[in-house]
Structure formats: C-alpha cells, structure tokens
Amino acid sequence: MRPENPSQSDHDEDAVDDLAETAPGRLGSAIGPRGARIGAFALALVGVLLLARGVAASNAAVGLSEASSEGLSIPRWLYVATGGAAIGASALLAGFVTDRGFVNRVHEWRHGLGTRDRLRGVGMAVGSLLGALLIALIVYRGITGPQVSTINFAVVVVFAGGRAGLTMAAYAIGNPWPALNPFRAVTSRLPTGVVDYPERLGRWPAVAGILLLIWVETTTGVTNTPNLLAAAVAGYAVVALAGAVLVGSDAWFRNADPVSAFFRFYGRVAPLAWEDGRLRLSLPAMRLVEGWADEPRRDGGDGQTVDADDARLVRGLDDVAIAVALVWELTFSGFVTTEQGASVIRGVVGVGLPPILVYAVLFIGGFVVFYGAFLGAARIAVRRILTARTPRELVVAFAPSLLVIAAGYHLAHYFAFFLSLLPSLSAVLADPLSAPANPVVFTLPAWVSALNIVFVLGGHLVAIWVAHSTAYQLFPSRLQAIRSQYPFVFVMIGYTAVSLWLISLPSTTPAYLG
C-alpha cells in the first residue's frame, strides 16, 4: 500500500514511474520533469562553488599528531575541479540511477563465510582477556612509565592503536569491541540489574559520553600526559563496571556506554557482520541501508542476534545525534589543529574571554549547528514532497549515511598518523614493561597527503549512494525518492566542503592546549 497522500501530483509521479518501468536500465528514464535534472545540476554547481574558496597547498589535519606529512602542492584548479566534479557526480547520481532492482541488489548482496558456533566462543574469550590485559597495562604504564608521550605505552596504544587503528578496523572489517570489551565479560558473571534502565533516556547517555570523551581528549592534555591518560582510562573503567552492575550489562553497553556506541556505529559501515548466526560478507557500507520496505535483518551490530525491532541501527533522534557527533568531532579536531583555526581562537580569546570557554562554545555550538542542519534537511524534504512520512522518520532513515562520511573523515585524519606511529606501536606492544630506547617514527612521502582528498570524497560518494538506496526503500514513487534526497545532499555537500577545506590547511598545535 502506498503511504503517501493521494493527489494529482501523485498521479503524475505514477505516470512517470510507469514510464520508467518500461526501460529501467536507461539513464534518466524516471526523471521525466525537467526540474529533477535541473536540481541535480544545481547541486553539482553548488559543490564546485563551495570548494572554489580558500584552497591552498595540502597538509593533513591529523588531530593528535604534531608531525604530519610534508606539504603537497596541489594546483588550485585541480583541487577545485576534482572535488567539485566528485560532489557534482554524487548529486547527479540521485537523478539518473533509477533502476530499483539494481539499487536493491547492491545493498542486499550477502555471502556467508562461516558459523558463529565455530568462531564466536573462542574469539570472545580470548578477546576479552586481551582487552583486560591492555587496559591494565595502559593504567599501570601510564602511571609508572616514562612521562614522554611518544614512548609511553599508554599514549601510543590508546591513540595510535585504539583511536586510529582499532577504529579503522571497525569500519574496514567489522566491530571489534564486543570481542575485546572486558567489562561485559566481567559483569556477565556478576549479579546485575539493581534498577531498570530508564527507557525514556534512550541512547542520549551515550551521546553525552561520546561528546565528553572527545572534550577530554581535546582539552585536558591526555594526548601528551601519560599519568592523566591513565587516570581517565581508570575512571572510564570504574564507570563502565558500575553502570553495568547498576542497570544490567546489556542495557548499559547498548544504551549508555560511549565506547560501545562509538564502535557499534562505525562497525555498521564494515562489510563483515554476524547475521542470523552466520558471519556474512556484504559490500562496504551497504548494511547501513536498513530495509524500511521490509523487516530489518536480525543483526544487532554488536556480535549478537537480536529481535527484528532492535536490528535497525538508527531508531531515534538520539541515534541521529551519535551519527552527527562522529562527523562533527573530526571536523572540530581538524579545525582547532589548523593554523587558521588556532589564529581564530587566539583572536577571540584576545578580547578577554577564557580559552576554555571559547573552545566549549565552539564545540557545543558546532555540534548543535551540524545536528540542526540535518534535522532541517528532513523538514525541508517533507515540505517538498507529498508524503505521510514525518520529518523524524526521514532524519532517522537518512542518518546512517553520515557514518560513511565520518569514516572518510576519520581515515583522512588518522591514516597518516597511524602509519607514522606504527613502528612505535609495534615496539611498545612487543615489550610493554619497558620503553623503547630509540623510537622510530616513519616520515611519510608528500603524496600520502593527497590520499586525504580521496578518503573524504570517497566517503561522500558512498554516503550519497546509501542515501539514494534508503530513499528507494522509503518511497514507492521514484520522483519522491529523488526529490527527498536533495536537502540531505546539500547538507552532505556542506559537511564535505568544510572537511576538504580543513585538509587543505597546514596543521599546528591547538592554541592554548599544546
């Protein structure tokens, strides 16, 4: 049954759909009205114009690394042409790929690789022991090890190994945290659930926790003060254990634990996941298309089979906030680690405001702007098309596409950082109880910085495809599916243009936080 309100416009769209069905493989067969094509080309033009300002030689804005790749001279016209063309192509995608069967085949493709009975039990047991050992060593070596960040086990493992490497593994392969999480393994053997988790809170505690962890990472000096990092990790461990005992392990790690939510959301981008008791391979990011036309798959994203109602990754505005937070936190860290960003902050502080207040307003205010822009896109989309779906339904449906953008941002921020510190990470893991005498840091060739553009644009293009597939799940009318995407594509272009601008700027130590 068609959920949209019947009208003359609806009949016109049905006529266009009938035309499309006669030749589903041809480009533009469902476009019909000239306005859809004009809108797509307008988005392409906006993409070029947004990228045409402020582009210079490129350096990676790698949040935690003071040493980045050598500057890569990229001609202004080439940078603008490449970025504008890619973003324009993503906008045109919404107007020309109209074969619903092809779209569905792409995101529904699966290939079984094994069964849970063979792999899950041993992997979870070994992983939880390894996770417990690593956390114990992080706290111990953070306190007793040399208070030099480049050779201290805690700093190198947390930021090079966890913040960079483990996160990349989450969206490249699959969510590793359920196997490594020692707190779930411990609390699963204890009497838990003293009180019921308040369902009205949803996952807002996880949103607050993610923002808090980002704030601690950015402003407190944990990236270069090992004993402070050890205290932060120990504090997180106490909160995780107490929370799991208080409300129950499943409720805590599914709704309130920020680290679990962080890896769960990134892990849905990956091609590997447990579905119906089997390890299955899909195309990257295609599990983000959550089957609004049918019942969602029984994949909780955390290594466990769950009820169909719980399988959908984004179910409410709290989950939308998590997706936006993962995009915003990388934009924020990218801005404050550029020379231009540091200059702006120094200028604002110069009028007499405390630096911590300036950072707080920028951090919270920027998140509110990013979140509000995505909510606003949903309201505009509902006004543009005749549909019985609410803005809340649309923003929840399209939010998973933001996770691909976040993965591209993360790769641009941390890929070079991870490669440069890989020898140091290997050294501290090989001998965790003593600091390396001669730590090695790779000096990367200048062309590595050019990959940052590829990562950002690649994430953007895949995100547009996820949004395109989602629209075809939501609407039986092709024109409604096409038109519903335009406001979200505008917002995504804005996010991507800001990120491309940031990676074009030289990086530096954040003002007042170095």
XYZ file of C-alpha atoms in Angstrom:
514
model
C 0.000 0.000 0.000
C 1.262 3.480 -0.886
C 1.718 5.527 2.307
C 1.675 8.907 0.527
C -1.344 11.204 0.324
C -3.181 10.870 -2.990
C -3.250 13.937 -5.232
C -2.965 14.977 -8.857
C 0.787 15.328 -8.333
C 0.873 11.754 -7.084
C -0.867 10.557 -10.251
C 1.678 12.443 -12.317
C 4.500 10.722 -10.460
C 2.858 7.341 -11.010
C 2.788 8.074 -14.718
C 6.494 8.799 -14.655
C 7.095 5.599 -12.704
C 5.159 3.631 -15.324
C 7.383 5.110 -17.987
C 10.463 4.142 -16.008
C 9.304 0.558 -15.646
C 9.317 0.174 -19.442
C 13.036 0.911 -19.615
C 14.545 0.575 -16.145
C 18.117 0.312 -17.342
C 18.276 3.629 -19.176
C 19.726 6.730 -17.583
C 17.110 9.213 -16.590
C 14.174 7.011 -17.548
C 12.298 8.049 -14.417
C 13.258 11.717 -14.399
C 10.516 12.968 -16.679
C 10.100 16.555 -15.462
C 12.999 18.829 -16.280
C 13.114 20.106 -12.701
C 14.747 16.947 -11.335
C 17.675 17.274 -13.715
C 17.987 20.991 -13.105
C 18.060 20.330 -9.375
C 20.811 17.754 -9.760
C 22.961 20.083 -11.864
C 22.322 22.858 -9.340
C 23.743 20.638 -6.618
C 26.783 19.988 -8.780
C 27.278 23.730 -9.237
C 26.951 24.319 -5.502
C 29.598 21.672 -4.890
C 32.044 23.451 -7.187
C 31.317 26.876 -5.684
C 31.767 25.621 -2.133
C 35.141 24.162 -2.992
C 36.316 27.137 -5.010
C 37.222 29.224 -1.980
C 40.306 29.086 0.212
C 42.081 26.076 -1.291
C 45.866 26.019 -0.951
C 48.682 23.514 -0.521
C 47.572 20.450 1.399
C 48.626 19.205 4.813
C 46.720 16.599 6.801
C 44.744 17.867 9.772
C 45.635 14.815 11.852
C 44.187 15.734 15.222
C 46.754 14.151 17.551
C 49.972 14.347 15.555
C 52.259 17.346 15.684
C 54.261 15.938 12.794
C 52.331 15.482 9.587
C 53.253 14.762 6.003
C 55.256 17.299 4.082
C 53.137 19.847 2.310
C 51.896 18.739 -1.070
C 51.496 21.443 -3.657
C 48.204 20.852 -5.441
C 47.169 23.339 -8.132
C 44.097 25.272 -7.088
C 42.248 24.469 -10.297
C 42.928 20.730 -9.949
C 41.764 20.596 -6.337
C 38.595 22.515 -7.148
C 37.890 20.563 -10.327
C 38.396 17.186 -8.656
C 36.340 17.981 -5.583
C 33.596 19.781 -7.469
C 33.311 17.070 -10.098
C 33.074 14.302 -7.486
C 30.466 16.124 -5.442
C 28.573 17.034 -8.596
C 28.626 13.405 -9.691
C 27.184 12.363 -6.346
C 24.340 14.835 -6.808
C 23.639 13.610 -10.325
C 23.521 10.051 -9.028
C 20.242 10.857 -7.308
C 18.723 11.887 -10.620
C 19.896 9.177 -13.003
C 20.242 5.809 -11.248
C 16.589 4.829 -11.196
C 16.571 1.052 -11.634
C 15.041 -0.013 -8.309
C 16.002 -3.638 -8.859
C 19.666 -2.738 -9.382
C 19.698 -0.490 -6.323
C 18.226 -3.255 -4.185
C 20.639 -5.888 -5.483
C 23.624 -3.754 -4.494
C 22.692 -3.298 -0.843
C 21.108 -6.730 -0.362
C 24.052 -8.787 -1.624
C 25.405 -11.151 1.060
C 27.859 -14.052 1.102
C 28.133 -16.451 4.043
C 31.645 -17.063 5.415
C 31.176 -19.241 8.482
C 29.095 -20.005 11.538
C 29.108 -18.409 14.942
C 29.489 -21.727 16.743
C 32.929 -22.239 15.228
C 34.315 -18.761 15.700
C 32.485 -16.677 18.247
C 33.082 -18.563 21.502
C 36.863 -18.783 21.310
C 37.213 -15.293 19.828
C 35.137 -13.633 22.568
C 37.025 -15.413 25.362
C 40.479 -14.619 24.017
C 39.490 -11.086 23.071
C 38.089 -10.171 26.490
C 41.261 -11.431 28.195
C 43.363 -9.396 25.787
C 41.205 -6.321 26.381
C 41.520 -6.666 30.166
C 45.300 -7.039 29.893
C 45.631 -3.984 27.642
C 43.535 -1.778 29.940
C 45.520 -2.904 32.989
C 48.799 -2.173 31.183
C 47.528 1.225 29.993
C 46.734 2.285 33.553
C 49.924 0.789 35.021
C 52.335 2.086 32.393
C 50.582 5.437 32.223
C 51.445 5.943 35.876
C 54.822 4.180 36.120
C 56.172 4.585 32.598
C 58.226 7.482 31.253
C 56.110 10.631 31.103
C 57.040 11.180 27.456
C 54.092 10.697 25.160
C 55.995 9.380 22.152
C 57.395 6.377 24.049
C 54.804 5.768 26.759
C 52.805 2.566 26.324
C 49.507 4.143 27.389
C 49.568 7.089 24.987
C 50.805 5.123 21.982
C 48.368 2.236 22.467
C 45.299 4.373 23.214
C 45.737 6.863 20.392
C 47.766 5.093 17.700
C 46.330 1.674 18.475
C 42.776 2.461 19.592
C 41.754 5.892 18.361
C 43.380 5.311 14.972
C 43.986 1.614 14.288
C 41.072 -0.062 16.067
C 38.600 2.485 14.701
C 39.859 1.927 11.161
C 39.472 -1.815 11.726
C 35.867 -1.232 12.854
C 34.728 0.387 9.605
C 37.090 -1.567 7.341
C 36.482 -5.090 8.678
C 33.919 -5.190 11.468
C 33.203 -4.076 15.022
C 35.994 -5.494 17.248
C 34.819 -4.035 20.568
C 32.302 -6.750 21.592
C 35.156 -9.265 21.486
C 37.646 -7.003 23.292
C 35.285 -5.476 25.862
C 36.417 -6.910 29.219
C 33.709 -5.129 31.214
C 30.880 -7.054 29.566
C 32.696 -10.327 30.238
C 33.204 -9.427 33.910
C 29.701 -8.128 34.581
C 28.072 -11.040 32.786
C 29.250 -13.183 35.729
C 28.004 -10.816 38.419
C 24.509 -10.117 39.747
C 23.423 -7.042 37.816
C 20.308 -5.018 37.146
C 19.801 -3.372 40.519
C 17.477 -0.906 38.801
C 15.808 -0.917 35.405
C 17.356 1.249 32.731
C 15.047 4.232 32.069
C 13.837 3.630 28.522
C 12.987 7.310 28.088
C 16.717 8.078 28.163
C 17.311 6.052 25.001
C 20.919 6.394 23.900
C 21.277 10.029 24.958
C 23.725 8.988 27.731
C 25.957 7.510 25.001
C 25.716 10.780 23.041
C 26.777 12.735 26.129
C 29.547 10.223 26.815
C 30.971 10.444 23.291
C 31.000 14.240 23.425
C 32.599 14.130 26.884
C 35.370 11.768 25.742
C 36.087 13.986 22.749
C 36.217 17.028 25.037
C 38.614 15.259 27.424
C 40.829 14.199 24.520
C 40.891 17.696 23.059
C 41.226 19.969 26.063
C 42.777 18.139 29.031
C 46.184 17.135 27.695
C 45.652 13.361 27.878
C 47.367 13.009 24.498
C 50.728 14.082 25.946
C 50.383 13.434 29.708
C 50.502 9.661 30.343
C 49.513 9.722 34.026
C 46.488 11.878 33.237
C 45.508 9.456 30.469
C 45.853 6.551 32.924
C 43.507 8.323 35.342
C 40.976 8.919 32.561
C 41.045 5.266 31.452
C 40.725 4.076 35.062
C 37.789 6.443 35.565
C 36.072 5.098 32.458
C 36.609 1.521 33.684
C 35.008 2.302 37.060
C 32.006 3.987 35.421
C 31.559 1.120 32.929
C 31.630 -1.543 35.634
C 29.354 0.412 37.987
C 26.881 1.235 35.239
C 26.709 -2.360 34.008
C 26.116 -3.645 37.541
C 23.502 -0.981 38.243
C 21.260 -1.323 35.171
C 22.460 -4.592 33.658
C 25.227 -5.384 31.215
C 23.082 -5.476 28.067
C 21.248 -2.246 28.841
C 24.397 -0.345 29.767
C 26.574 -1.329 26.828
C 23.750 -0.968 24.343
C 22.447 2.405 25.512
C 24.847 4.266 27.785
C 28.436 3.181 27.148
C 30.062 5.682 24.736
C 32.864 3.377 23.595
C 30.440 0.586 22.695
C 28.216 3.022 20.796
C 31.239 4.525 19.015
C 32.452 1.185 17.687
C 28.966 -0.178 17.030
C 28.077 2.719 14.755
C 31.407 2.636 12.901
C 31.190 -1.148 12.674
C 27.975 -0.984 10.649
C 29.989 0.547 7.785
C 32.145 -2.587 7.570
C 31.488 -5.436 5.130
C 31.593 -8.204 7.778
C 28.924 -8.898 10.418
C 27.040 -11.665 12.173
C 23.576 -12.128 10.666
C 21.243 -14.934 11.688
C 24.078 -16.785 13.385
C 26.449 -16.676 10.415
C 29.376 -14.468 9.515
C 28.387 -12.756 6.273
C 30.158 -10.537 3.782
C 28.387 -7.577 2.185
C 29.516 -4.636 0.096
C 31.084 -1.900 2.287
C 28.521 0.414 3.919
C 25.559 -1.397 2.365
C 24.367 -2.672 5.754
C 23.520 0.958 6.505
C 20.536 0.643 4.156
C 18.208 -0.638 6.807
C 15.308 -2.105 4.859
C 12.477 0.313 5.510
C 10.352 -1.518 2.986
C 10.683 -4.830 4.837
C 11.534 -6.143 8.263
C 15.148 -5.335 9.161
C 17.716 -8.110 9.368
C 18.449 -9.725 12.680
C 21.810 -8.044 13.111
C 22.419 -6.056 16.260
C 25.822 -4.863 15.101
C 27.376 -5.954 18.396
C 28.010 -9.618 17.704
C 24.652 -10.859 19.000
C 21.408 -11.899 17.366
C 18.552 -9.609 18.430
C 14.865 -9.159 17.743
C 13.909 -7.523 14.465
C 12.753 -4.342 16.206
C 16.238 -3.878 17.681
C 18.134 -4.623 14.461
C 17.856 -1.150 12.981
C 20.966 0.849 13.878
C 19.332 4.289 13.970
C 15.947 4.216 15.668
C 15.523 7.685 17.157
C 16.895 11.203 17.400
C 19.433 10.027 19.980
C 20.981 7.727 17.372
C 20.911 10.549 14.838
C 22.869 12.629 17.352
C 25.521 9.893 17.598
C 25.953 9.826 13.816
C 26.232 13.632 13.684
C 28.662 13.636 16.638
C 31.010 11.275 14.789
C 31.084 13.707 11.866
C 31.371 16.843 13.998
C 34.122 15.667 16.340
C 36.515 15.129 13.437
C 35.565 18.478 11.927
C 36.187 20.138 15.297
C 39.578 18.483 15.852
C 40.508 19.300 12.255
C 39.662 22.976 12.734
C 41.464 23.531 16.029
C 44.632 21.848 14.711
C 44.969 24.176 11.688
C 46.923 27.418 11.687
C 43.807 29.327 10.644
C 41.714 27.747 13.398
C 44.327 28.487 16.028
C 44.514 32.066 14.779
C 40.733 32.498 15.083
C 40.743 31.142 18.626
C 43.615 33.415 19.642
C 41.741 36.375 18.199
C 38.567 35.583 20.158
C 40.495 34.962 23.363
C 42.269 38.261 22.782
C 39.073 40.199 23.547
C 39.145 38.862 27.098
C 37.296 35.522 27.001
C 38.748 32.454 28.776
C 40.213 29.951 26.272
C 38.252 27.038 27.734
C 35.006 28.963 27.239
C 35.880 29.690 23.612
C 36.567 26.012 22.974
C 33.352 24.992 24.766
C 31.188 27.371 22.747
C 32.844 26.242 19.508
C 32.499 22.565 20.396
C 28.905 22.563 21.616
C 27.747 25.266 19.210
C 29.237 23.496 16.210
C 27.592 20.212 17.167
C 24.221 21.958 17.534
C 24.644 23.566 14.093
C 25.557 20.241 12.447
C 22.681 18.459 14.188
C 20.212 21.232 13.418
C 21.230 21.293 9.746
C 20.421 17.602 9.372
C 17.088 17.967 11.157
C 16.305 20.983 8.988
C 17.003 18.954 5.855
C 14.297 16.489 6.904
C 11.750 19.243 7.430
C 12.529 20.736 4.015
C 12.273 17.322 2.354
C 8.816 16.712 3.828
C 7.627 20.112 2.596
C 8.978 19.469 -0.896
C 7.195 16.160 -1.446
C 3.685 14.946 -0.681
C 4.221 12.213 1.878
C 2.670 10.851 5.030
C 6.143 10.296 6.482
C 7.215 12.712 9.194
C 10.480 14.692 9.377
C 11.506 12.442 12.253
C 11.112 9.345 10.079
C 13.219 10.867 7.316
C 16.018 12.089 9.569
C 16.193 8.667 11.241
C 16.224 6.908 7.864
C 18.931 9.067 6.274
C 21.204 9.406 9.330
C 23.129 6.139 8.716
C 24.608 7.650 5.550
C 26.503 10.103 7.769
C 28.560 7.221 9.160
C 30.266 6.722 5.794
C 31.187 10.422 5.753
C 32.535 10.043 9.289
C 34.615 7.028 8.226
C 36.093 9.010 5.334
C 36.875 11.915 7.670
C 38.472 9.578 10.201
C 40.636 7.951 7.550
C 41.772 11.379 6.342
C 42.652 12.431 9.899
C 44.294 9.259 11.161
C 45.642 7.162 8.284
C 48.961 9.016 8.020
C 49.094 9.361 11.811
C 48.694 5.581 12.199
C 51.313 4.757 9.561
C 53.847 7.160 11.040
C 53.477 5.704 14.552
C 53.161 2.060 13.509
C 56.813 1.251 14.429
C 56.349 2.811 17.876
C 53.104 0.914 18.378
C 54.779 -2.353 17.440
C 57.681 -1.619 19.788
C 55.577 -0.891 22.883
C 53.316 -3.891 22.266
C 56.325 -6.179 21.857
C 57.778 -5.060 25.212
C 55.103 -3.264 27.237
C 57.071 -3.143 30.501
C 59.958 -1.089 29.132
C 60.033 1.978 26.926
C 61.736 1.743 23.513
C 65.220 3.243 23.655
C 65.127 4.519 20.082
C 61.514 5.022 18.990
C 61.064 5.021 15.240
C 58.556 7.279 13.513
C 58.035 6.914 9.777
C 58.498 10.050 7.693
C 55.838 9.699 5.037
C 56.251 10.866 1.447
C 54.452 14.025 0.405
C 51.983 12.197 -1.862
C 50.365 10.499 1.164
C 48.636 13.774 1.990
C 46.842 13.601 -1.366
C 45.062 10.464 -0.126
C 43.159 12.606 2.364
C 41.184 14.123 -0.515
C 40.443 10.625 -1.834
C 39.260 9.450 1.586
C 36.925 12.404 2.137
C 35.435 12.343 -1.367
C 35.190 8.556 -1.374
C 33.238 8.620 1.877
C 30.984 11.311 0.460
C 30.219 9.364 -2.726
C 29.395 6.147 -0.879
C 27.246 8.106 1.595
C 25.224 9.541 -1.288
C 24.661 6.024 -2.613
C 23.483 4.893 0.845
C 21.070 7.837 0.955
C 19.910 7.036 -2.576
C 19.220 3.409 -1.676
C 17.446 4.471 1.506
C 15.162 6.815 -0.432
C 14.119 3.952 -2.700
C 13.313 1.933 0.424
C 11.148 4.732 1.793
C 9.137 5.770 -1.247
C 7.389 3.746 -3.959
C 7.411 6.793 -6.244
C 10.709 7.414 -7.982
C 10.282 11.173 -8.087
C 9.549 11.281 -4.388
C 12.666 9.180 -3.762
C 14.771 11.535 -5.886
C 13.373 14.783 -4.515
C 13.569 13.633 -0.882
C 17.354 13.342 -1.164
C 18.178 16.862 -2.314
C 18.069 18.618 1.089
C 20.231 15.884 2.640
C 22.669 16.029 -0.290
C 23.008 19.789 0.256
C 23.888 19.180 3.913
C 26.359 16.426 2.986
C 27.990 18.727 0.439
C 28.374 21.297 3.203
C 29.962 18.770 5.567
C 32.328 17.530 2.861
C 33.277 21.005 1.639
C 34.232 22.001 5.185
C 36.340 18.863 5.580
C 38.075 19.390 2.232
C 38.817 22.967 3.217
C 40.313 21.807 6.531
C 42.609 19.217 4.982
C 43.853 21.889 2.584
C 45.218 23.913 5.518
C 48.569 23.479 7.294
C 48.292 21.872 10.729
C 49.664 23.151 14.024
C 49.376 22.663 17.788
C 45.969 23.877 19.075
C 46.082 27.341 20.643
C 46.361 27.284 24.467
C 46.154 23.479 24.535
C 49.634 22.482 23.425
